[in-house]
Tab-separated table of C-alpha atoms in Angstrom:
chain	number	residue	atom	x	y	z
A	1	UNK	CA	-7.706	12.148	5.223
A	2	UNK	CA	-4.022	10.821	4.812
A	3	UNK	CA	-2.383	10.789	1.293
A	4	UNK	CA	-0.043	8.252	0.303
A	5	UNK	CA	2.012	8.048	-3.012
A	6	UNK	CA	2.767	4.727	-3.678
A	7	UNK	CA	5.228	2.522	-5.900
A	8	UNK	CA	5.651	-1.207	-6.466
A	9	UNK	CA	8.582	-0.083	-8.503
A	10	UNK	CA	8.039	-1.658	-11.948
A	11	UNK	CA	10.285	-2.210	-14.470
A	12	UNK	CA	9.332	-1.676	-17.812
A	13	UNK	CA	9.864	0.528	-20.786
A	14	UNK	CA	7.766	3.508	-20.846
A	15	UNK	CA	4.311	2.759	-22.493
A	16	UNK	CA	4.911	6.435	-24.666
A	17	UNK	CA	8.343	6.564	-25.552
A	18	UNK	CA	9.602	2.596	-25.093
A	19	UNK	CA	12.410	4.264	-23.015
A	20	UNK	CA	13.576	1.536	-20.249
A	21	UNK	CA	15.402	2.881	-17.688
A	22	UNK	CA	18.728	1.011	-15.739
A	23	UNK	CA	17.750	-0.089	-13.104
A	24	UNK	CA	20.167	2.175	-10.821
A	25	UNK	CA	17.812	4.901	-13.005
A	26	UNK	CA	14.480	3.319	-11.870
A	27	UNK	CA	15.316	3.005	-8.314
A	28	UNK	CA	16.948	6.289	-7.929
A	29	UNK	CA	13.818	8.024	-10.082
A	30	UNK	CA	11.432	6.495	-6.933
A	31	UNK	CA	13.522	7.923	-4.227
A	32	UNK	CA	13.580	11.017	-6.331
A	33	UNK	CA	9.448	11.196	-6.217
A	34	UNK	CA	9.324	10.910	-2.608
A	35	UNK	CA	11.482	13.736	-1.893
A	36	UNK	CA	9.046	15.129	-4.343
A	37	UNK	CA	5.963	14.027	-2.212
A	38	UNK	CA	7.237	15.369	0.869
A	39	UNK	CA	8.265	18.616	-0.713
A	40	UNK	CA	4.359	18.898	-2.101
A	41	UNK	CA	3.098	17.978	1.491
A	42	UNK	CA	1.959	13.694	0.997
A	43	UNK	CA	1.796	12.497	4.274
A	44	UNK	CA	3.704	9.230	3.307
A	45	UNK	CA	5.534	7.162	0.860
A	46	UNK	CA	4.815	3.653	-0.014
A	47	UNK	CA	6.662	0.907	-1.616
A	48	UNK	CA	5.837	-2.432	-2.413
A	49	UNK	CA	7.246	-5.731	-2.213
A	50	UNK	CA	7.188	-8.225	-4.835
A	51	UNK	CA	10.106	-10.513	-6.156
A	52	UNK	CA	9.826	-11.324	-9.701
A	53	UNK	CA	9.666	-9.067	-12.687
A	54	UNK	CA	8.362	-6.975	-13.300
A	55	UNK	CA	9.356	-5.539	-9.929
A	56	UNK	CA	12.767	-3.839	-8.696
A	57	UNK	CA	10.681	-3.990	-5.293
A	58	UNK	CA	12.049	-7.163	-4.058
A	59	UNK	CA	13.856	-5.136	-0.777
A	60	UNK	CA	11.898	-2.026	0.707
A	61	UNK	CA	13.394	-1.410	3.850
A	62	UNK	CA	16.708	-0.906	1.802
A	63	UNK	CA	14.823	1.879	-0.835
A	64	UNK	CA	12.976	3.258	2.122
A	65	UNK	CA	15.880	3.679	4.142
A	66	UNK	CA	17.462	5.811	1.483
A	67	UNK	CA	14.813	7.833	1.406
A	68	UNK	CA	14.974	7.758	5.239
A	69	UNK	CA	17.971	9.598	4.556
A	70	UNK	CA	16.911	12.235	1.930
A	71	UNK	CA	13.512	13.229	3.880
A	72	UNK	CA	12.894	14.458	7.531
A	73	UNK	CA	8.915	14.025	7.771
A	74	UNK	CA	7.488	12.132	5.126
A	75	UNK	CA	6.157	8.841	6.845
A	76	UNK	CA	7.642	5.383	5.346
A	77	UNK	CA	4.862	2.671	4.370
A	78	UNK	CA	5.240	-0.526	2.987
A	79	UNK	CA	2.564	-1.826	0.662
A	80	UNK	CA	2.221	-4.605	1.294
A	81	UNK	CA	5.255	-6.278	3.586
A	82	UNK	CA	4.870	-10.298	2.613
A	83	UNK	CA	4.904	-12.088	5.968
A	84	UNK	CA	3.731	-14.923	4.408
A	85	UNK	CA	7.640	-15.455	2.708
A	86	UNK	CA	9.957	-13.587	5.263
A	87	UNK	CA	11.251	-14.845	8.271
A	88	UNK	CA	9.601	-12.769	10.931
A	89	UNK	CA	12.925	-12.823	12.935
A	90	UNK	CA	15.135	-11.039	9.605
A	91	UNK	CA	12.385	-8.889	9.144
A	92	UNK	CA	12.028	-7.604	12.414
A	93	UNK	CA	15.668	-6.209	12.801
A	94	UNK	CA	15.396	-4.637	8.914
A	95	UNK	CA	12.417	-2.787	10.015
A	96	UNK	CA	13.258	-2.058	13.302
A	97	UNK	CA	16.614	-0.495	12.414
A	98	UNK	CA	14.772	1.150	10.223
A	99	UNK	CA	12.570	2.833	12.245
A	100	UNK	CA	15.554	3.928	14.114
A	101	UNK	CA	17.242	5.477	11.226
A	102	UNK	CA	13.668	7.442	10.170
A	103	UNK	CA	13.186	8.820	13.755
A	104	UNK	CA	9.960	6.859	13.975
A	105	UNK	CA	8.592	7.674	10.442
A	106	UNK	CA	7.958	3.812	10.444
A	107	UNK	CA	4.331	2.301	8.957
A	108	UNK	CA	3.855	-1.511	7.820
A	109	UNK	CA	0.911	-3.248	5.560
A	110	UNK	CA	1.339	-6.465	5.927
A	111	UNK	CA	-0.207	-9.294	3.941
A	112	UNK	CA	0.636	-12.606	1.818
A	113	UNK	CA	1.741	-10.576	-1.479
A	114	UNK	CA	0.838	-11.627	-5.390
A	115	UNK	CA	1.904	-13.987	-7.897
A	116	UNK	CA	3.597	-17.419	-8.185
A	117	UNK	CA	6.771	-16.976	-8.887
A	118	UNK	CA	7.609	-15.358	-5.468
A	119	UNK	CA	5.637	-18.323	-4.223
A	120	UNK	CA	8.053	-20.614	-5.839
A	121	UNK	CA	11.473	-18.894	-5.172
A	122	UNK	CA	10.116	-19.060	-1.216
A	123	UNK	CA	8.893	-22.245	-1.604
A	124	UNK	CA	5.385	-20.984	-0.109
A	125	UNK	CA	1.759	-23.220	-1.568
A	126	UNK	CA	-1.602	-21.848	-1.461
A	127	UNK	CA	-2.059	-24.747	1.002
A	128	UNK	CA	0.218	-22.702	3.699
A	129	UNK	CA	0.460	-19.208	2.732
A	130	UNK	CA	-2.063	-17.658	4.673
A	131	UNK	CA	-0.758	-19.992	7.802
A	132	UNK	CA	2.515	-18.336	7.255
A	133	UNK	CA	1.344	-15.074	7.148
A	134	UNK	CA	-0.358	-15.132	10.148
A	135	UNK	CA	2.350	-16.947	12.140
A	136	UNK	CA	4.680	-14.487	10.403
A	137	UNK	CA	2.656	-11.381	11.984
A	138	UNK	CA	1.819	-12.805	15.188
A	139	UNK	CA	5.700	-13.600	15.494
A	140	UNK	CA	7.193	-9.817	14.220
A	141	UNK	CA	4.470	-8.067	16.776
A	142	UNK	CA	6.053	-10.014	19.539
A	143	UNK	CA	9.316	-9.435	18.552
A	144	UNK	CA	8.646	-5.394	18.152
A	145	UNK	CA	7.060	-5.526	21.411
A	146	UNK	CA	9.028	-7.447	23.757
A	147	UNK	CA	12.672	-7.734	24.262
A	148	UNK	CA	13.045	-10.957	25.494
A	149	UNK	CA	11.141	-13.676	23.058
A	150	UNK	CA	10.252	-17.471	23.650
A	151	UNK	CA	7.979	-19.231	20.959
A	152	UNK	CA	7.398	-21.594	18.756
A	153	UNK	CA	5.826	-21.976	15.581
A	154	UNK	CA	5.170	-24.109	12.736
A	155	UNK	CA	7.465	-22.524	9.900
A	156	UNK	CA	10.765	-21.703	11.644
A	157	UNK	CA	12.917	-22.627	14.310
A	158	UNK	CA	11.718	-22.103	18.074
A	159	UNK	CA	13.106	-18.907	19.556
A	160	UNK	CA	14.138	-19.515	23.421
A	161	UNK	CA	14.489	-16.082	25.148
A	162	UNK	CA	15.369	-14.222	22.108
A	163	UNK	CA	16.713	-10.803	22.494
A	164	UNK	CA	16.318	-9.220	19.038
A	165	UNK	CA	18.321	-5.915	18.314
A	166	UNK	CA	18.562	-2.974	18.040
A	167	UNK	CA	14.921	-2.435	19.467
A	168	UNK	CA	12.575	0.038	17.615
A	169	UNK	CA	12.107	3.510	18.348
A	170	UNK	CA	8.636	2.906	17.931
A	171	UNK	CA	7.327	0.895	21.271
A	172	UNK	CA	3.801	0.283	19.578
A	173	UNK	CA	3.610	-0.172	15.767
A	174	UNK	CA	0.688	0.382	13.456
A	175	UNK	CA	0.847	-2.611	11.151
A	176	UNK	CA	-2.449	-2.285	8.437
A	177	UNK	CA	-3.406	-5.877	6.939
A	178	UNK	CA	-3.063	-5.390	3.250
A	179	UNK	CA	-6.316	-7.523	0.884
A	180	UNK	CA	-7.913	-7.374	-2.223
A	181	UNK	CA	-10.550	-10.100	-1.353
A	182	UNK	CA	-9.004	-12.199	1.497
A	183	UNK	CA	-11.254	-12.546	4.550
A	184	UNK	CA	-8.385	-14.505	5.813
A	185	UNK	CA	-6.074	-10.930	6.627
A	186	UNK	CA	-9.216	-8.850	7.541
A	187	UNK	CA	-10.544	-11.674	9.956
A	188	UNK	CA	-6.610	-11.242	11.643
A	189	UNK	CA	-6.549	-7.604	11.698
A	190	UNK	CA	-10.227	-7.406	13.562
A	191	UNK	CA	-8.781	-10.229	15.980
A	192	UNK	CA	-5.733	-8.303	16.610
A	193	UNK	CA	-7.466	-5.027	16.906
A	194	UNK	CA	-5.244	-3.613	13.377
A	195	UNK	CA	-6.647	-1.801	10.714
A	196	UNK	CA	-6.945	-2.503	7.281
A	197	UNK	CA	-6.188	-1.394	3.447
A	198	UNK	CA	-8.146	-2.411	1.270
A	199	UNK	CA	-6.140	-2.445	-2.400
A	200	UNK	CA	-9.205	-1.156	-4.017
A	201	UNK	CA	-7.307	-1.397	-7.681
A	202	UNK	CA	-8.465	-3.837	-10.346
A	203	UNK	CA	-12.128	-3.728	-10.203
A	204	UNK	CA	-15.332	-1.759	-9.331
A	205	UNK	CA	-16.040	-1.326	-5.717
A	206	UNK	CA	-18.475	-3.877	-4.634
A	207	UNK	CA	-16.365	-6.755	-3.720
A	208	UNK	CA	-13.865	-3.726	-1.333
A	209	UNK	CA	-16.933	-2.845	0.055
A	210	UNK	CA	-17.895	-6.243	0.953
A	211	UNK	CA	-14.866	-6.808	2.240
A	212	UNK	CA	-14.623	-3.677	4.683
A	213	UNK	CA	-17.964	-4.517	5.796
A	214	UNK	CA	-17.078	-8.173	6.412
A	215	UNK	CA	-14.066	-6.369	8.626
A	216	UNK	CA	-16.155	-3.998	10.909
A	217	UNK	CA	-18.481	-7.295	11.295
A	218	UNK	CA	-15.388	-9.233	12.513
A	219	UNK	CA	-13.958	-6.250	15.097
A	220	UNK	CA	-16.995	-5.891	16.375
A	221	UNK	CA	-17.566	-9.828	16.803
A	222	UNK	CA	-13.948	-9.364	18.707
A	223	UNK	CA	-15.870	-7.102	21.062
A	224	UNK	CA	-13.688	-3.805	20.017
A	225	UNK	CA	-15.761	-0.625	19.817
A	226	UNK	CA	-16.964	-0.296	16.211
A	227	UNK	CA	-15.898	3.498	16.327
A	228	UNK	CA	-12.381	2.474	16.271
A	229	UNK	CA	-12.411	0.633	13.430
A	230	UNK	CA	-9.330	2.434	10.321
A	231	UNK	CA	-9.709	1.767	6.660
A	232	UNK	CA	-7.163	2.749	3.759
A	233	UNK	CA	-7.724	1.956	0.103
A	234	UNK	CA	-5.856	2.301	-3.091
A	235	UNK	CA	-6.567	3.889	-5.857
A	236	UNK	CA	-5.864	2.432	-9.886
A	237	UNK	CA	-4.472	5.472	-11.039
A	238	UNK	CA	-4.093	9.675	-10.706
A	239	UNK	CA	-4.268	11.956	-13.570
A	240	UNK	CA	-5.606	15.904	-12.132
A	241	UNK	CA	-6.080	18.158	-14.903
A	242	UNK	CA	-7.922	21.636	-15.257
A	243	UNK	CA	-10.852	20.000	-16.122
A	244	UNK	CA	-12.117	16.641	-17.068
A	245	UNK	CA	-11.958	16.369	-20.646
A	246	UNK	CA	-8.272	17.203	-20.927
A	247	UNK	CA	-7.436	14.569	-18.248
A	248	UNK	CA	-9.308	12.118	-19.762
A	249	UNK	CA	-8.053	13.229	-23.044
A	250	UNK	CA	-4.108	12.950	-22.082
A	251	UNK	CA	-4.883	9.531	-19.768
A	252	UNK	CA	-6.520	7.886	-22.798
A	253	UNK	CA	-3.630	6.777	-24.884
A	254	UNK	CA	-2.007	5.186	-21.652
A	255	UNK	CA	-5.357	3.484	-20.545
A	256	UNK	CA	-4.718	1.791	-24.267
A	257	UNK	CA	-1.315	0.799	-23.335
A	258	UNK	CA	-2.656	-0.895	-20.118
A	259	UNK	CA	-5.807	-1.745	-22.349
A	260	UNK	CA	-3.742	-3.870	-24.770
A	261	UNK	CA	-0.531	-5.006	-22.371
A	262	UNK	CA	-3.655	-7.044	-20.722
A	263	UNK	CA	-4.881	-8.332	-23.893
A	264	UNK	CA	-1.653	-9.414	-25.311
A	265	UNK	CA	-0.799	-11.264	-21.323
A	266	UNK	CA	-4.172	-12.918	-21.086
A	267	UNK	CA	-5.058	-10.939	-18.488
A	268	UNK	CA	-8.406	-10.536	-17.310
A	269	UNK	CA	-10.035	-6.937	-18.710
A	270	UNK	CA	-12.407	-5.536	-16.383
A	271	UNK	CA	-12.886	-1.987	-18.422
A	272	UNK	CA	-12.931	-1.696	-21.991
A	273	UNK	CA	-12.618	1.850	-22.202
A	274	UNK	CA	-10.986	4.524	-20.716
A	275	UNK	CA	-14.202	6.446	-19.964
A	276	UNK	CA	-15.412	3.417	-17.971
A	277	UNK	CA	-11.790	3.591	-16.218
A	278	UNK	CA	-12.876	6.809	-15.459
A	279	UNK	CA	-15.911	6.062	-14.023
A	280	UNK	CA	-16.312	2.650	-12.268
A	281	UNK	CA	-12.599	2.046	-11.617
A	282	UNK	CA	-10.700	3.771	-8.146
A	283	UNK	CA	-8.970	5.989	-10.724
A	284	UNK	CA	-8.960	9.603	-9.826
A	285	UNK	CA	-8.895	11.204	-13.590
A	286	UNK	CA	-10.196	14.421	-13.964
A	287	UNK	CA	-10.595	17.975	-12.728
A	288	UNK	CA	-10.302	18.533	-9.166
A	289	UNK	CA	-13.776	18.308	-8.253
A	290	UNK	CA	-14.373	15.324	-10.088
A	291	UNK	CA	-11.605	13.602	-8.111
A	292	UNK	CA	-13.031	15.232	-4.826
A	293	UNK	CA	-16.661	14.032	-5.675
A	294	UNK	CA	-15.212	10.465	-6.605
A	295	UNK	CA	-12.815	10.128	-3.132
A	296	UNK	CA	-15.976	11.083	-1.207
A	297	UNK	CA	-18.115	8.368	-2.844
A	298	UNK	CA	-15.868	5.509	-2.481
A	299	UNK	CA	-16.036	7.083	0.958
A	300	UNK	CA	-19.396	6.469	1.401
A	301	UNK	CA	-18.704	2.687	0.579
A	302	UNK	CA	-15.562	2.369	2.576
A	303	UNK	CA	-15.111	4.479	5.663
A	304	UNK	CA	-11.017	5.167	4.230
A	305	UNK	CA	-9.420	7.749	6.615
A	306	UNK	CA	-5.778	6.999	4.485
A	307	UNK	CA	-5.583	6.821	0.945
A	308	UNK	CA	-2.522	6.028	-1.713
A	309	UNK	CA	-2.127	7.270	-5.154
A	310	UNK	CA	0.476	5.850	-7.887
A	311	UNK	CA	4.161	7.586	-7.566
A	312	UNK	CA	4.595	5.982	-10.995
A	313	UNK	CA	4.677	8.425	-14.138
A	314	UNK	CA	3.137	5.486	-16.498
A	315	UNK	CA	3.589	7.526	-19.382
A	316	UNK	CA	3.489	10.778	-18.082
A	317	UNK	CA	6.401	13.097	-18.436
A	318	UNK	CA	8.024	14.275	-15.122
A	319	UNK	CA	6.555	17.630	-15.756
A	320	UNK	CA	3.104	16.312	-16.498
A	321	UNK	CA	3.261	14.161	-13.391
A	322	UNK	CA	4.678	17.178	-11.067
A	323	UNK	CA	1.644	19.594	-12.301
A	324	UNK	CA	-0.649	17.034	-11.449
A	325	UNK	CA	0.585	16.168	-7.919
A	326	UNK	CA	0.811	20.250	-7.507
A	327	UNK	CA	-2.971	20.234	-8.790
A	328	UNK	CA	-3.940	17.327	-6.034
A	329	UNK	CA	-2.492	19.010	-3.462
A	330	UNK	CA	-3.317	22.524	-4.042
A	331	UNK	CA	-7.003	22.016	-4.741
A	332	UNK	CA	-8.317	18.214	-3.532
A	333	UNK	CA	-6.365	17.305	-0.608
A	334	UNK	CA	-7.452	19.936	1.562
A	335	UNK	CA	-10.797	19.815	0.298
A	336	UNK	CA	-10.706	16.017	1.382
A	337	UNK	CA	-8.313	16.313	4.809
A	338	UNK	CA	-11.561	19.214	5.778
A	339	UNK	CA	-14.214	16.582	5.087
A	340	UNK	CA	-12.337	13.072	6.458
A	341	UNK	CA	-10.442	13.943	9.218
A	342	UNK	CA	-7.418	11.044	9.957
A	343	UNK	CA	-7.389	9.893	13.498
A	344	UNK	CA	-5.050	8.422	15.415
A	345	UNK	CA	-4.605	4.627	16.519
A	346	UNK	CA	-7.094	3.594	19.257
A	347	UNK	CA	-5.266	1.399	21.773
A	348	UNK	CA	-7.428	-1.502	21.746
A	349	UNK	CA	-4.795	-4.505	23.204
C-alpha cells in the first residue's frame, strides 16, 4: 500500500489555542509538512483545490511546485484537480511544467470539486458541471498526450492543430477520478481505463463501497480485465498513539471542536461522539494495531492499494503531530505495504 498525506489547506484558527496563522504562515507550514512526509518515508503529498474560504488551496500546482523544489522523491498529488472549472488548455501547461520541474514526481485526481461558491465565481450549474468535467478531462489527456491538438468542444474555443508547451516529462499520466458518491466520475474513469479515489471521509463506508463496486461493474462492462482495476480512499482523520485509550483520549476534545463547528454551521452530523468517530468513521485513531486492523477492513470493502491521511495538525501541536506520523510509519505502514502490495498502472488504452 501507498501512503499519502494530504491537505486542502484550510484556513482557520486553531480549534485549541484560537491561534490563526497569516496566510504566508499557513502556506509555508504545508510545504513545511511535506518535507516532513518525505523525510518520514510517505510516498506522496497531496493538496487540494478549492476556491472559497475556508481554503488557501485555490492554486496547487503553484504550492506543489515549491515543494517540487524542497523535495527530490516525494510524489506530487492533487486531490482533487477541478476540471469541471479550469480550462483544460491553462491547466495542461501548469501541470505539465510542473511535471518537468519535479522530474516526473507528477500524479492528478481529477473530479468536479465541492461547494457553490466556486461554482459561482466560475460560473459552473449543477446542470453542466459534470459535462464540463468530462470534456475538461477528455481535453487535458489529449493535450498531455499528443503534441499537435485539433478539437472541439462545448465549453471553450475549438483548438486547430494546437501545439501546447513545454510537453511533459511524463509521456503517459496516471490521472485517478476523485468521488464521494458520483457514478458520473467512476462511470468515466472505467470508460477511460483510470482508476479511482474514493474520498471515503464524511460517513460510514457503505455508500464508498457501493460506489467502488459500481466502478469494477463499469470497467469490466468496458471489457478491461477486472484484475486491473486501482482504488485509493481517504481517510477522516489520523491520530497514532501508544495505545487506544490515550489516542482517543487526546483526539476527543478536537472531535468536539469539529462536533460543535457542525452544529453551529448547520451542517449535517453523522457521529455524535468521538468513540463512534472512532469506530464507524475512516478515522485511523488509536494504537497501531487498531489502525492496522481498521485499514485492512475498509480493505476488505474497498480493494484501496493507495491511501491519504490528513497533513493538517487540527489541534495537534507540531510535536504531537510529528510523534504520530513517526508512530504510523514506524509500526503500521510496513505492516500494511507487507499485506497490500501497490502495483503499477496496467496499460489498458
Amino acid at each position: 500500500m501507498k501512503f499519502l498525506l494530504l491537505s486542502l489547506i484550510t484556513h482557520h484558527p486553531d480549534p485549541v489555542t484560537g491561534e490563526l496563522l497569516s496566510p504566508s504562515d499557513r502556506l509555508r507550514e504545508v510545504v513545511n509538512t511535506a518535507v516532513l512526509a518525505e523525510e518520514l518515508g510517505f510516498e506522496g503529498f497531496a493538496v487540494g483545490e478549492r476556491h472559497e474560504q475556508p481554503f488557501l488551496s485555490s492554486s496547487p500546482p503553484v504550492v506543489l511546485s515549491n515543494i517540487a523544489a524542497r523535495t527530490s522523491t516525494i510524489e506530487l498529488w492533487t486531490g482533487v484537480t477541478t476540471l469541471s472549472l479550469l480550462d483544460p488548455v491553462r491547466a495542461y501547461e501548469d501541470y505539465a511544467t510542473l511535471d518537468n520541474l519535479s522530474e516526473g514526481r507528477l500524479q492528478l485526481i481529477i473530479g468536479k470539486g465541492n461547494g457553490t461558491a466556486q461554482a459561482d465565481l466560475f460560473h459552473v450549474t449543477p446542470d453542466d458541471q459534470w459535462d464540463r468535467n468530462r470534456e475538461g478531462y477528455e481535453l487535458f489527456r489529449l493535450l498531455w498526450e499528443n503534441e499537435r491538438v485539433t478539437w472541439e468542444g462545448s465549453f471553450r474555443p475549438s483548438l486547430t492543430d494546437a501545439v501546447t508547451v513545454p510537453r511533459p516529462l511524463q509521456p503517459r499520466l496516471t490521472m485517478w477520478h476523485g468521488s464521494a458518491t458520483s457514478h458520473e466520475s467512476v462511470d468515466t474513469a472505467a470508460q477511460y481505463g483510470d482508476p479511482v479515489f474514493s474520498a471515503n471521509v464524511t460517513n460510514p463506508i457503505e455508500p464508498y463501497a457501493e460506489l467502488i463496486e459500481y466502478y469494477r461493474d463499469r470497467w469490466a462492462a468496458y471489457g478491461h480485465d477486472p484484475s486491473d482495476a486501482r482504488v485509493g480512499a481517504g481517510t477522516a482523520g489520523l491520530y497514532v498513539a501508544p495505545t487506544s485509550q490515550e489516542a482517543v483520549e487526546r483526539f476527543r476534545p478536537l472531535f468536539e471542536q469539529r462536533l460543535q463547528f457542525a452544529r453551529n454551521s448547520g451542517l449535517p452530523v453523522v457521529f455524535e461522539s468521538v468513540e463512534d468517530f472512532v469506530e464507524r468513521s475512516s478515522a485511523l485513531i488509536g494504537s497501531p494495531q487498531q489502525v492496522i486492523d481498521k485499514v485492512l477492513r475498509y480493505h476488505e470493502r474497498l480493494g484501496h492499494e493507495v491511501m491519504h491521511v490528513t497533513a493538517d495538525r487540527g489541534g495537534l501541536t507540531a510535536a504531537e503531530q510529528r510523534a504520530s506520523l513517526e508512530l504510523f510509519q514506524a509500526e503500521v505502514a510496513p505492516v500494511l505495504r507487507k499485506a497490500i502490495p501497490h502495483r503499477e498502472p496496467a496499460s489498458v488504452h
